[in-house]
Amino acid sequence: MKKFSFPLSRVMEWRETQVELEQVKLERLHAELRGLESRVATLRADVEASHRSLVVARAATGAELAALDAFRRSAAMQCGHLETAMVGCRGRIAAQMQVIVQRRREARLLERLHERRLADWNAEYAREIDREADELYLAGRVRA
C-alpha cells in the first residue's frame, strides 16, 4: 500500500501561518493599548504629583496655581484624546479577535479533513493487512 499523503498539507500549513500572523497583529494591538493606558496613568500621576508638591509647599503663588490649573486642563484634554484612542484600539482588538477566530476555524477545518483522511487510510491499511494475513493463512493451509 502506498504511503499516506495529504494533498492539502501545504494549504493547511499556510492557514496555520495565517493564524500565527493574525495573532502577531493582535499582540501588537494589545501592546498599543498597554502603551496608551501607560500614558494615561503617567499623565494622571504627573498631575497628582504637581498638586501634591503645591500642597506640601503651602505657599503657592497665583502664577503657580494658574500654571497648575492650565496643566490639569491640558492633561485632562490629553487623557480624553488617549481614552478615545483606547476605545478605538479596543474596537480594533475585538475585530482582530474575530479575524483570528475565523482563521482558526478555516485551519481547523483542514485539520479535521486531514484527520478523517488519515483515519480512512489507516482503516484501509488495516484491511489490507488482514487480507494479506488471510491469504497467507490460506496458502499455508493449501500446502498442508
CSV table of N, CA and C in Angstrom, one decimal:
chain,number,residue,atom,x,y,z
A,1,MET,N,0.8,-1.2,0.0
A,1,MET,CA,0.0,0.0,0.0
A,1,MET,C,0.9,1.2,0.0
A,2,LYS,N,0.4,2.3,-0.7
A,2,LYS,CA,1.2,3.5,-0.8
A,2,LYS,C,1.2,4.3,0.5
A,3,LYS,N,2.2,5.1,0.7
A,3,LYS,CA,2.4,5.9,1.9
A,3,LYS,C,1.3,6.9,2.0
A,4,PHE,N,0.8,7.3,3.2
A,4,PHE,CA,-0.2,8.3,3.3
A,4,PHE,C,0.3,9.7,2.9
A,5,SER,N,-0.5,10.4,2.1
A,5,SER,CA,-0.2,11.7,1.8
A,5,SER,C,-1.5,12.5,1.7
A,6,PHE,N,-1.3,13.8,2.2
A,6,PHE,CA,-2.5,14.7,2.2
A,6,PHE,C,-2.2,15.8,1.3
A,7,PRO,N,-3.0,15.8,0.1
A,7,PRO,CA,-2.6,16.8,-0.9
A,7,PRO,C,-2.8,18.3,-0.5
A,8,LEU,N,-3.6,18.5,0.6
A,8,LEU,CA,-3.8,19.9,1.0
A,8,LEU,C,-2.9,20.2,2.2
A,9,SER,N,-1.8,19.5,2.4
A,9,SER,CA,-0.9,19.8,3.6
A,9,SER,C,-0.3,21.2,3.5
A,10,ARG,N,0.1,21.6,2.3
A,10,ARG,CA,0.7,22.9,2.1
A,10,ARG,C,-0.4,24.0,2.4
A,11,VAL,N,-1.6,23.8,2.0
A,11,VAL,CA,-2.7,24.7,2.3
A,11,VAL,C,-2.9,24.8,3.8
A,12,MET,N,-2.9,23.6,4.4
A,12,MET,CA,-3.1,23.5,5.9
A,12,MET,C,-2.0,24.3,6.6
A,13,GLU,N,-0.7,24.1,6.2
A,13,GLU,CA,0.4,24.9,6.8
A,13,GLU,C,0.2,26.4,6.5
A,14,TRP,N,-0.2,26.8,5.4
A,14,TRP,CA,-0.4,28.2,5.0
A,14,TRP,C,-1.5,28.8,5.9
A,15,ARG,N,-2.6,28.0,6.2
A,15,ARG,CA,-3.7,28.5,7.0
A,15,ARG,C,-3.1,28.7,8.5
A,16,GLU,N,-2.3,27.7,8.9
A,16,GLU,CA,-1.8,27.8,10.3
A,16,GLU,C,-0.8,29.1,10.4
A,17,THR,N,-0.1,29.3,9.3
A,17,THR,CA,0.7,30.5,9.3
A,17,THR,C,-0.1,31.8,9.3
A,18,GLN,N,-1.2,31.8,8.6
A,18,GLN,CA,-2.1,32.9,8.7
A,18,GLN,C,-2.6,33.2,10.1
A,19,VAL,N,-3.0,32.1,10.8
A,19,VAL,CA,-3.4,32.2,12.2
A,19,VAL,C,-2.3,32.9,13.1
A,20,GLU,N,-1.1,32.4,12.9
A,20,GLU,CA,0.0,33.0,13.6
A,20,GLU,C,0.3,34.4,13.3
A,21,LEU,N,0.1,34.8,12.0
A,21,LEU,CA,0.3,36.2,11.6
A,21,LEU,C,-0.8,37.1,12.3
A,22,GLU,N,-2.0,36.6,12.3
A,22,GLU,CA,-3.1,37.4,12.9
A,22,GLU,C,-2.9,37.5,14.4
A,23,GLN,N,-2.3,36.5,15.0
A,23,GLN,CA,-2.1,36.6,16.4
A,23,GLN,C,-1.0,37.6,16.7
A,24,VAL,N,0.0,37.7,15.8
A,24,VAL,CA,1.0,38.7,16.0
A,24,VAL,C,0.4,40.1,15.9
A,25,LYS,N,-0.5,40.3,15.0
A,25,LYS,CA,-1.2,41.6,14.8
A,25,LYS,C,-2.0,41.9,16.1
A,26,LEU,N,-2.6,40.9,16.7
A,26,LEU,CA,-3.4,41.1,18.0
A,26,LEU,C,-2.4,41.5,19.1
A,27,GLU,N,-1.3,40.8,19.1
A,27,GLU,CA,-0.3,41.2,20.2
A,27,GLU,C,0.2,42.6,20.0
A,28,ARG,N,0.4,43.1,18.8
A,28,ARG,CA,0.7,44.5,18.6
A,28,ARG,C,-0.4,45.4,19.1
A,29,LEU,N,-1.6,45.1,18.8
A,29,LEU,CA,-2.7,45.9,19.2
A,29,LEU,C,-2.8,45.9,20.8
A,30,HIS,N,-2.5,44.8,21.4
A,30,HIS,CA,-2.5,44.8,22.9
A,30,HIS,C,-1.4,45.7,23.4
A,31,ALA,N,-0.2,45.6,22.7
A,31,ALA,CA,0.9,46.4,23.1
A,31,ALA,C,0.6,47.9,23.0
A,32,GLU,N,-0.1,48.2,21.9
A,32,GLU,CA,-0.5,49.6,21.7
A,32,GLU,C,-1.5,50.1,22.8
A,33,LEU,N,-2.4,49.2,23.1
A,33,LEU,CA,-3.4,49.6,24.2
A,33,LEU,C,-2.6,49.7,25.5
A,34,ARG,N,-1.7,48.8,25.8
A,34,ARG,CA,-1.0,49.0,27.1
A,34,ARG,C,-0.2,50.3,27.1
A,35,GLY,N,0.4,50.7,25.9
A,35,GLY,CA,1.1,51.9,25.8
A,35,GLY,C,0.2,53.1,26.1
A,36,LEU,N,-1.0,53.1,25.5
A,36,LEU,CA,-2.0,54.2,25.8
A,36,LEU,C,-2.4,54.2,27.2
A,37,GLU,N,-2.6,53.1,27.8
A,37,GLU,CA,-3.0,53.1,29.2
A,37,GLU,C,-1.9,53.6,30.1
A,38,SER,N,-0.7,53.2,29.7
A,38,SER,CA,0.5,53.7,30.5
A,38,SER,C,0.6,55.2,30.4
A,39,ARG,N,0.4,55.8,29.2
A,39,ARG,CA,0.5,57.2,29.0
A,39,ARG,C,-0.6,57.9,29.9
A,40,VAL,N,-1.8,57.4,29.9
A,40,VAL,CA,-2.8,58.0,30.7
A,40,VAL,C,-2.5,57.9,32.2
A,41,ALA,N,-2.0,56.8,32.6
A,41,ALA,CA,-1.6,56.7,34.0
A,41,ALA,C,-0.4,57.6,34.4
A,42,THR,N,0.5,57.8,33.5
A,42,THR,CA,1.6,58.7,33.7
A,42,THR,C,1.1,60.2,33.8
A,43,LEU,N,0.2,60.5,32.9
A,43,LEU,CA,-0.3,61.9,32.9
A,43,LEU,C,-1.1,62.1,34.3
A,44,ARG,N,-1.9,61.2,34.7
A,44,ARG,CA,-2.6,61.4,35.9
A,44,ARG,C,-1.7,61.4,37.1
A,45,ALA,N,-0.6,60.6,37.1
A,45,ALA,CA,0.3,60.7,38.2
A,45,ALA,C,1.1,62.0,38.2
A,46,ASP,N,1.4,62.5,37.0
A,46,ASP,CA,2.1,63.8,37.0
A,46,ASP,C,1.2,64.9,37.5
A,47,VAL,N,-0.1,64.9,37.2
A,47,VAL,CA,-1.0,65.9,37.7
A,47,VAL,C,-1.1,65.8,39.2
A,48,GLU,N,-1.2,64.6,39.7
A,48,GLU,CA,-1.3,64.4,41.2
A,48,GLU,C,0.0,64.8,41.9
A,49,ALA,N,1.1,64.5,41.3
A,49,ALA,CA,2.4,64.9,41.9
A,49,ALA,C,2.5,66.4,41.9
A,50,SER,N,2.1,67.1,40.8
A,50,SER,CA,2.2,68.6,40.8
A,50,SER,C,1.3,69.1,41.9
A,51,HIS,N,0.1,68.6,42.0
A,51,HIS,CA,-0.8,69.1,43.0
A,51,HIS,C,-0.2,68.8,44.4
A,52,ARG,N,0.3,67.7,44.7
A,52,ARG,CA,0.9,67.4,46.0
A,52,ARG,C,2.1,68.3,46.3
A,53,SER,N,2.9,68.6,45.3
A,53,SER,CA,4.1,69.5,45.5
A,53,SER,C,3.6,70.9,45.9
A,54,LEU,N,2.5,71.3,45.4
A,54,LEU,CA,2.0,72.7,45.8
A,54,LEU,C,1.4,72.6,47.2
A,55,VAL,N,0.7,71.5,47.5
A,55,VAL,CA,0.1,71.4,48.8
A,55,VAL,C,1.2,71.3,49.9
A,56,VAL,N,2.3,70.6,49.6
A,56,VAL,CA,3.4,70.5,50.5
A,56,VAL,C,4.0,71.9,50.7
A,57,ALA,N,4.2,72.6,49.7
A,57,ALA,CA,4.8,74.0,49.8
A,57,ALA,C,4.0,74.9,50.6
A,58,ARG,N,2.7,74.7,50.6
A,58,ARG,CA,1.7,75.5,51.3
A,58,ARG,C,1.7,77.0,51.0
A,59,ALA,N,2.7,77.5,50.4
A,59,ALA,CA,2.7,78.9,50.0
A,59,ALA,C,2.8,79.0,48.5
A,60,ALA,N,1.7,78.8,47.8
A,60,ALA,CA,1.7,78.8,46.3
A,60,ALA,C,1.3,80.2,45.9
A,61,THR,N,2.0,80.7,44.9
A,61,THR,CA,1.6,82.0,44.3
A,61,THR,C,0.5,81.8,43.3
A,62,GLY,N,-0.1,82.9,42.9
A,62,GLY,CA,-1.2,82.9,42.0
A,62,GLY,C,-0.7,82.3,40.6
A,63,ALA,N,0.5,82.6,40.2
A,63,ALA,CA,1.0,82.1,39.0
A,63,ALA,C,1.2,80.6,39.0
A,64,GLU,N,1.6,80.1,40.2
A,64,GLU,CA,1.8,78.7,40.3
A,64,GLU,C,0.4,77.9,40.3
A,65,LEU,N,-0.6,78.5,40.9
A,65,LEU,CA,-1.9,77.9,40.9
A,65,LEU,C,-2.5,78.0,39.5
A,66,ALA,N,-2.2,79.1,38.8
A,66,ALA,CA,-2.7,79.2,37.4
A,66,ALA,C,-2.0,78.2,36.5
A,67,ALA,N,-0.7,78.0,36.7
A,67,ALA,CA,0.1,77.0,35.9
A,67,ALA,C,-0.4,75.6,36.2
A,68,LEU,N,-0.7,75.3,37.5
A,68,LEU,CA,-1.3,74.0,37.8
A,68,LEU,C,-2.6,73.8,37.2
A,69,ASP,N,-3.5,74.8,37.2
A,69,ASP,CA,-4.8,74.7,36.6
A,69,ASP,C,-4.6,74.4,35.1
A,70,ALA,N,-3.7,75.2,34.4
A,70,ALA,CA,-3.5,75.0,33.0
A,70,ALA,C,-3.0,73.6,32.7
A,71,PHE,N,-2.1,73.1,33.5
A,71,PHE,CA,-1.5,71.8,33.4
A,71,PHE,C,-2.6,70.8,33.5
A,72,ARG,N,-3.5,70.9,34.5
A,72,ARG,CA,-4.6,70.0,34.7
A,72,ARG,C,-5.5,69.9,33.5
A,73,ARG,N,-5.9,71.1,33.0
A,73,ARG,CA,-6.8,71.2,31.8
A,73,ARG,C,-6.1,70.5,30.6
A,74,SER,N,-4.8,70.8,30.4
A,74,SER,CA,-4.1,70.2,29.3
A,74,SER,C,-4.0,68.7,29.5
A,75,ALA,N,-3.7,68.2,30.7
A,75,ALA,CA,-3.6,66.8,30.9
A,75,ALA,C,-5.0,66.1,30.8
A,76,ALA,N,-6.0,66.8,31.2
A,76,ALA,CA,-7.4,66.2,31.0
A,76,ALA,C,-7.7,66.1,29.6
A,77,MET,N,-7.4,67.1,28.8
A,77,MET,CA,-7.6,67.0,27.3
A,77,MET,C,-6.8,65.9,26.7
A,78,GLN,N,-5.5,65.8,27.1
A,78,GLN,CA,-4.7,64.7,26.5
A,78,GLN,C,-5.3,63.3,27.0
A,79,CYS,N,-5.7,63.2,28.2
A,79,CYS,CA,-6.3,62.0,28.7
A,79,CYS,C,-7.6,61.6,27.9
A,80,GLY,N,-8.3,62.7,27.6
A,80,GLY,CA,-9.5,62.4,26.8
A,80,GLY,C,-9.2,61.9,25.4
A,81,HIS,N,-8.2,62.5,24.8
A,81,HIS,CA,-7.7,62.0,23.4
A,81,HIS,C,-7.2,60.6,23.5
A,82,LEU,N,-6.4,60.3,24.6
A,82,LEU,CA,-5.9,59.0,24.8
A,82,LEU,C,-7.0,58.0,25.0
A,83,GLU,N,-8.0,58.3,25.8
A,83,GLU,CA,-9.1,57.4,26.1
A,83,GLU,C,-9.9,57.2,24.9
A,84,THR,N,-10.0,58.2,24.0
A,84,THR,CA,-10.7,57.9,22.7
A,84,THR,C,-9.9,57.0,21.9
A,85,ALA,N,-8.6,57.2,21.9
A,85,ALA,CA,-7.7,56.2,21.1
A,85,ALA,C,-7.8,54.8,21.7
A,86,MET,N,-7.9,54.7,23.1
A,86,MET,CA,-8.0,53.4,23.7
A,86,MET,C,-9.3,52.7,23.3
A,87,VAL,N,-10.4,53.5,23.2
A,87,VAL,CA,-11.7,52.9,22.7
A,87,VAL,C,-11.5,52.4,21.3
A,88,GLY,N,-10.9,53.2,20.4
A,88,GLY,CA,-10.7,52.7,19.1
A,88,GLY,C,-9.8,51.5,19.0
A,89,CYS,N,-8.8,51.5,19.9
A,89,CYS,CA,-7.8,50.3,19.9
A,89,CYS,C,-8.6,49.1,20.4
A,90,ARG,N,-9.4,49.2,21.4
A,90,ARG,CA,-10.2,48.1,21.9
A,90,ARG,C,-11.1,47.6,20.8
A,91,GLY,N,-11.7,48.5,20.0
A,91,GLY,CA,-12.5,48.0,18.9
A,91,GLY,C,-11.7,47.3,17.8
A,92,ARG,N,-10.5,47.7,17.6
A,92,ARG,CA,-9.6,47.0,16.6
A,92,ARG,C,-9.2,45.7,17.2
A,93,ILE,N,-9.0,45.6,18.5
A,93,ILE,CA,-8.7,44.3,19.1
A,93,ILE,C,-9.9,43.3,19.0
A,94,ALA,N,-11.1,43.8,19.2
A,94,ALA,CA,-12.3,43.0,19.1
A,94,ALA,C,-12.4,42.5,17.6
A,95,ALA,N,-12.2,43.4,16.7
A,95,ALA,CA,-12.3,43.0,15.3
A,95,ALA,C,-11.2,42.0,14.9
A,96,GLN,N,-10.0,42.2,15.4
A,96,GLN,CA,-8.8,41.3,15.2
A,96,GLN,C,-9.1,39.9,15.8
A,97,MET,N,-9.7,39.9,17.0
A,97,MET,CA,-10.1,38.6,17.6
A,97,MET,C,-11.1,37.8,16.7
A,98,GLN,N,-12.0,38.5,16.1
A,98,GLN,CA,-12.9,37.9,15.2
A,98,GLN,C,-12.2,37.3,14.0
A,99,VAL,N,-11.2,38.1,13.5
A,99,VAL,CA,-10.4,37.6,12.3
A,99,VAL,C,-9.7,36.3,12.7
A,100,ILE,N,-9.1,36.3,13.9
A,100,ILE,CA,-8.4,35.1,14.4
A,100,ILE,C,-9.3,33.9,14.6
A,101,VAL,N,-10.5,34.2,15.1
A,101,VAL,CA,-11.5,33.1,15.2
A,101,VAL,C,-11.8,32.5,13.9
A,102,GLN,N,-12.0,33.3,12.9
A,102,GLN,CA,-12.3,32.9,11.5
A,102,GLN,C,-11.1,32.1,10.9
A,103,ARG,N,-9.9,32.6,11.1
A,103,ARG,CA,-8.7,31.9,10.6
A,103,ARG,C,-8.5,30.6,11.3
A,104,ARG,N,-8.7,30.5,12.6
A,104,ARG,CA,-8.6,29.2,13.3
A,104,ARG,C,-9.7,28.3,12.8
A,105,ARG,N,-10.9,28.8,12.5
A,105,ARG,CA,-11.9,27.9,12.0
A,105,ARG,C,-11.5,27.3,10.7
A,106,GLU,N,-11.0,28.1,9.8
A,106,GLU,CA,-10.5,27.6,8.5
A,106,GLU,C,-9.4,26.6,8.6
A,107,ALA,N,-8.5,26.9,9.5
A,107,ALA,CA,-7.3,26.0,9.7
A,107,ALA,C,-7.9,24.6,10.3
A,108,ARG,N,-8.8,24.8,11.3
A,108,ARG,CA,-9.3,23.6,12.0
A,108,ARG,C,-10.1,22.7,11.0
A,109,LEU,N,-10.8,23.3,10.0
A,109,LEU,CA,-11.5,22.6,9.0
A,109,LEU,C,-10.5,21.7,8.2
A,110,LEU,N,-9.4,22.2,7.8
A,110,LEU,CA,-8.4,21.4,7.1
A,110,LEU,C,-7.8,20.3,8.0
A,111,GLU,N,-7.6,20.6,9.3
A,111,GLU,CA,-7.1,19.7,10.2
A,111,GLU,C,-8.0,18.5,10.4
A,112,ARG,N,-9.3,18.8,10.5
A,112,ARG,CA,-10.3,17.7,10.6
A,112,ARG,C,-10.3,16.9,9.4
A,113,LEU,N,-10.2,17.5,8.2
A,113,LEU,CA,-10.2,16.8,6.9
A,113,LEU,C,-9.0,15.8,6.9
A,114,HIS,N,-7.8,16.4,7.3
A,114,HIS,CA,-6.6,15.6,7.4
A,114,HIS,C,-6.8,14.4,8.3
A,115,GLU,N,-7.4,14.6,9.5
A,115,GLU,CA,-7.6,13.5,10.5
A,115,GLU,C,-8.5,12.5,9.9
A,116,ARG,N,-9.6,12.9,9.2
A,116,ARG,CA,-10.5,12.0,8.6
A,116,ARG,C,-9.9,11.1,7.5
A,117,ARG,N,-9.1,11.8,6.7
A,117,ARG,CA,-8.4,11.1,5.6
A,117,ARG,C,-7.4,10.1,6.2
A,118,LEU,N,-6.7,10.5,7.2
A,118,LEU,CA,-5.7,9.6,7.8
A,118,LEU,C,-6.4,8.4,8.5
A,119,ALA,N,-7.5,8.7,9.1
A,119,ALA,CA,-8.3,7.6,9.7
A,119,ALA,C,-8.8,6.6,8.6
A,120,ASP,N,-9.2,7.1,7.5
A,120,ASP,CA,-9.7,6.3,6.4
A,120,ASP,C,-8.5,5.5,5.9
A,121,TRP,N,-7.3,6.1,5.7
A,121,TRP,CA,-6.1,5.5,5.2
A,121,TRP,C,-5.7,4.4,6.2
A,122,ASN,N,-5.7,4.6,7.5
A,122,ASN,CA,-5.4,3.6,8.5
A,122,ASN,C,-6.3,2.4,8.4
A,123,ALA,N,-7.6,2.7,8.3
A,123,ALA,CA,-8.6,1.6,8.2
A,123,ALA,C,-8.3,0.8,7.0
A,124,GLU,N,-8.1,1.4,5.8
A,124,GLU,CA,-7.8,0.7,4.6
A,124,GLU,C,-6.5,-0.1,4.7
A,125,TYR,N,-5.5,0.5,5.4
A,125,TYR,CA,-4.2,-0.2,5.6
A,125,TYR,C,-4.5,-1.5,6.5
A,126,ALA,N,-5.3,-1.3,7.5
A,126,ALA,CA,-5.6,-2.5,8.4
A,126,ALA,C,-6.3,-3.5,7.6
A,127,ARG,N,-7.3,-3.1,6.8
A,127,ARG,CA,-8.0,-4.1,5.9
A,127,ARG,C,-7.0,-4.9,5.0
A,128,GLU,N,-6.1,-4.1,4.4
A,128,GLU,CA,-5.1,-4.7,3.5
A,128,GLU,C,-4.2,-5.7,4.3
A,129,ILE,N,-3.8,-5.4,5.5
A,129,ILE,CA,-3.0,-6.3,6.3
A,129,ILE,C,-3.8,-7.6,6.6
A,130,ASP,N,-5.1,-7.4,6.9
A,130,ASP,CA,-6.0,-8.5,7.2
A,130,ASP,C,-6.1,-9.4,6.0
A,131,ARG,N,-6.3,-8.8,4.8
A,131,ARG,CA,-6.4,-9.6,3.6
A,131,ARG,C,-5.1,-10.4,3.3
A,132,GLU,N,-4.0,-9.8,3.5
A,132,GLU,CA,-2.7,-10.5,3.3
A,132,GLU,C,-2.6,-11.6,4.3
A,133,ALA,N,-3.0,-11.3,5.6
A,133,ALA,CA,-2.9,-12.4,6.6
A,133,ALA,C,-3.8,-13.5,6.2
A,134,ASP,N,-5.0,-13.2,5.8
A,134,ASP,CA,-5.9,-14.3,5.3
A,134,ASP,C,-5.3,-15.1,4.2
A,135,GLU,N,-4.7,-14.4,3.2
A,135,GLU,CA,-4.1,-15.1,2.1
A,135,GLU,C,-3.0,-16.0,2.5
A,136,LEU,N,-2.1,-15.5,3.4
A,136,LEU,CA,-1.0,-16.3,3.9
A,136,LEU,C,-1.5,-17.5,4.7
A,137,TYR,N,-2.6,-17.3,5.5
A,137,TYR,CA,-3.1,-18.4,6.2
A,137,TYR,C,-3.7,-19.5,5.3
A,138,LEU,N,-4.4,-19.0,4.2
A,138,LEU,CA,-5.0,-19.9,3.3
A,138,LEU,C,-3.9,-20.6,2.5
A,139,ALA,N,-2.8,-19.9,2.1
A,139,ALA,CA,-1.7,-20.5,1.4
A,139,ALA,C,-1.0,-21.6,2.2
A,140,GLY,N,-0.9,-21.3,3.5
A,140,GLY,CA,-0.3,-22.3,4.4
A,140,GLY,C,-1.2,-23.5,4.5
A,141,ARG,N,-2.5,-23.4,4.5
A,141,ARG,CA,-3.4,-24.5,4.7
A,141,ARG,C,-3.4,-25.3,3.4
A,142,VAL,N,-3.3,-24.7,2.3
A,142,VAL,CA,-3.3,-25.4,1.0
A,142,VAL,C,-2.1,-26.3,0.9
A,143,ARG,N,-0.9,-25.9,1.4
A,143,ARG,CA,0.3,-26.6,1.4
A,143,ARG,C,0.2,-27.8,2.4
A,144,ALA,N,-0.5,-27.6,3.4
A,144,ALA,CA,-0.5,-28.7,4.4
A,144,ALA,C,-1.6,-29.7,4.0
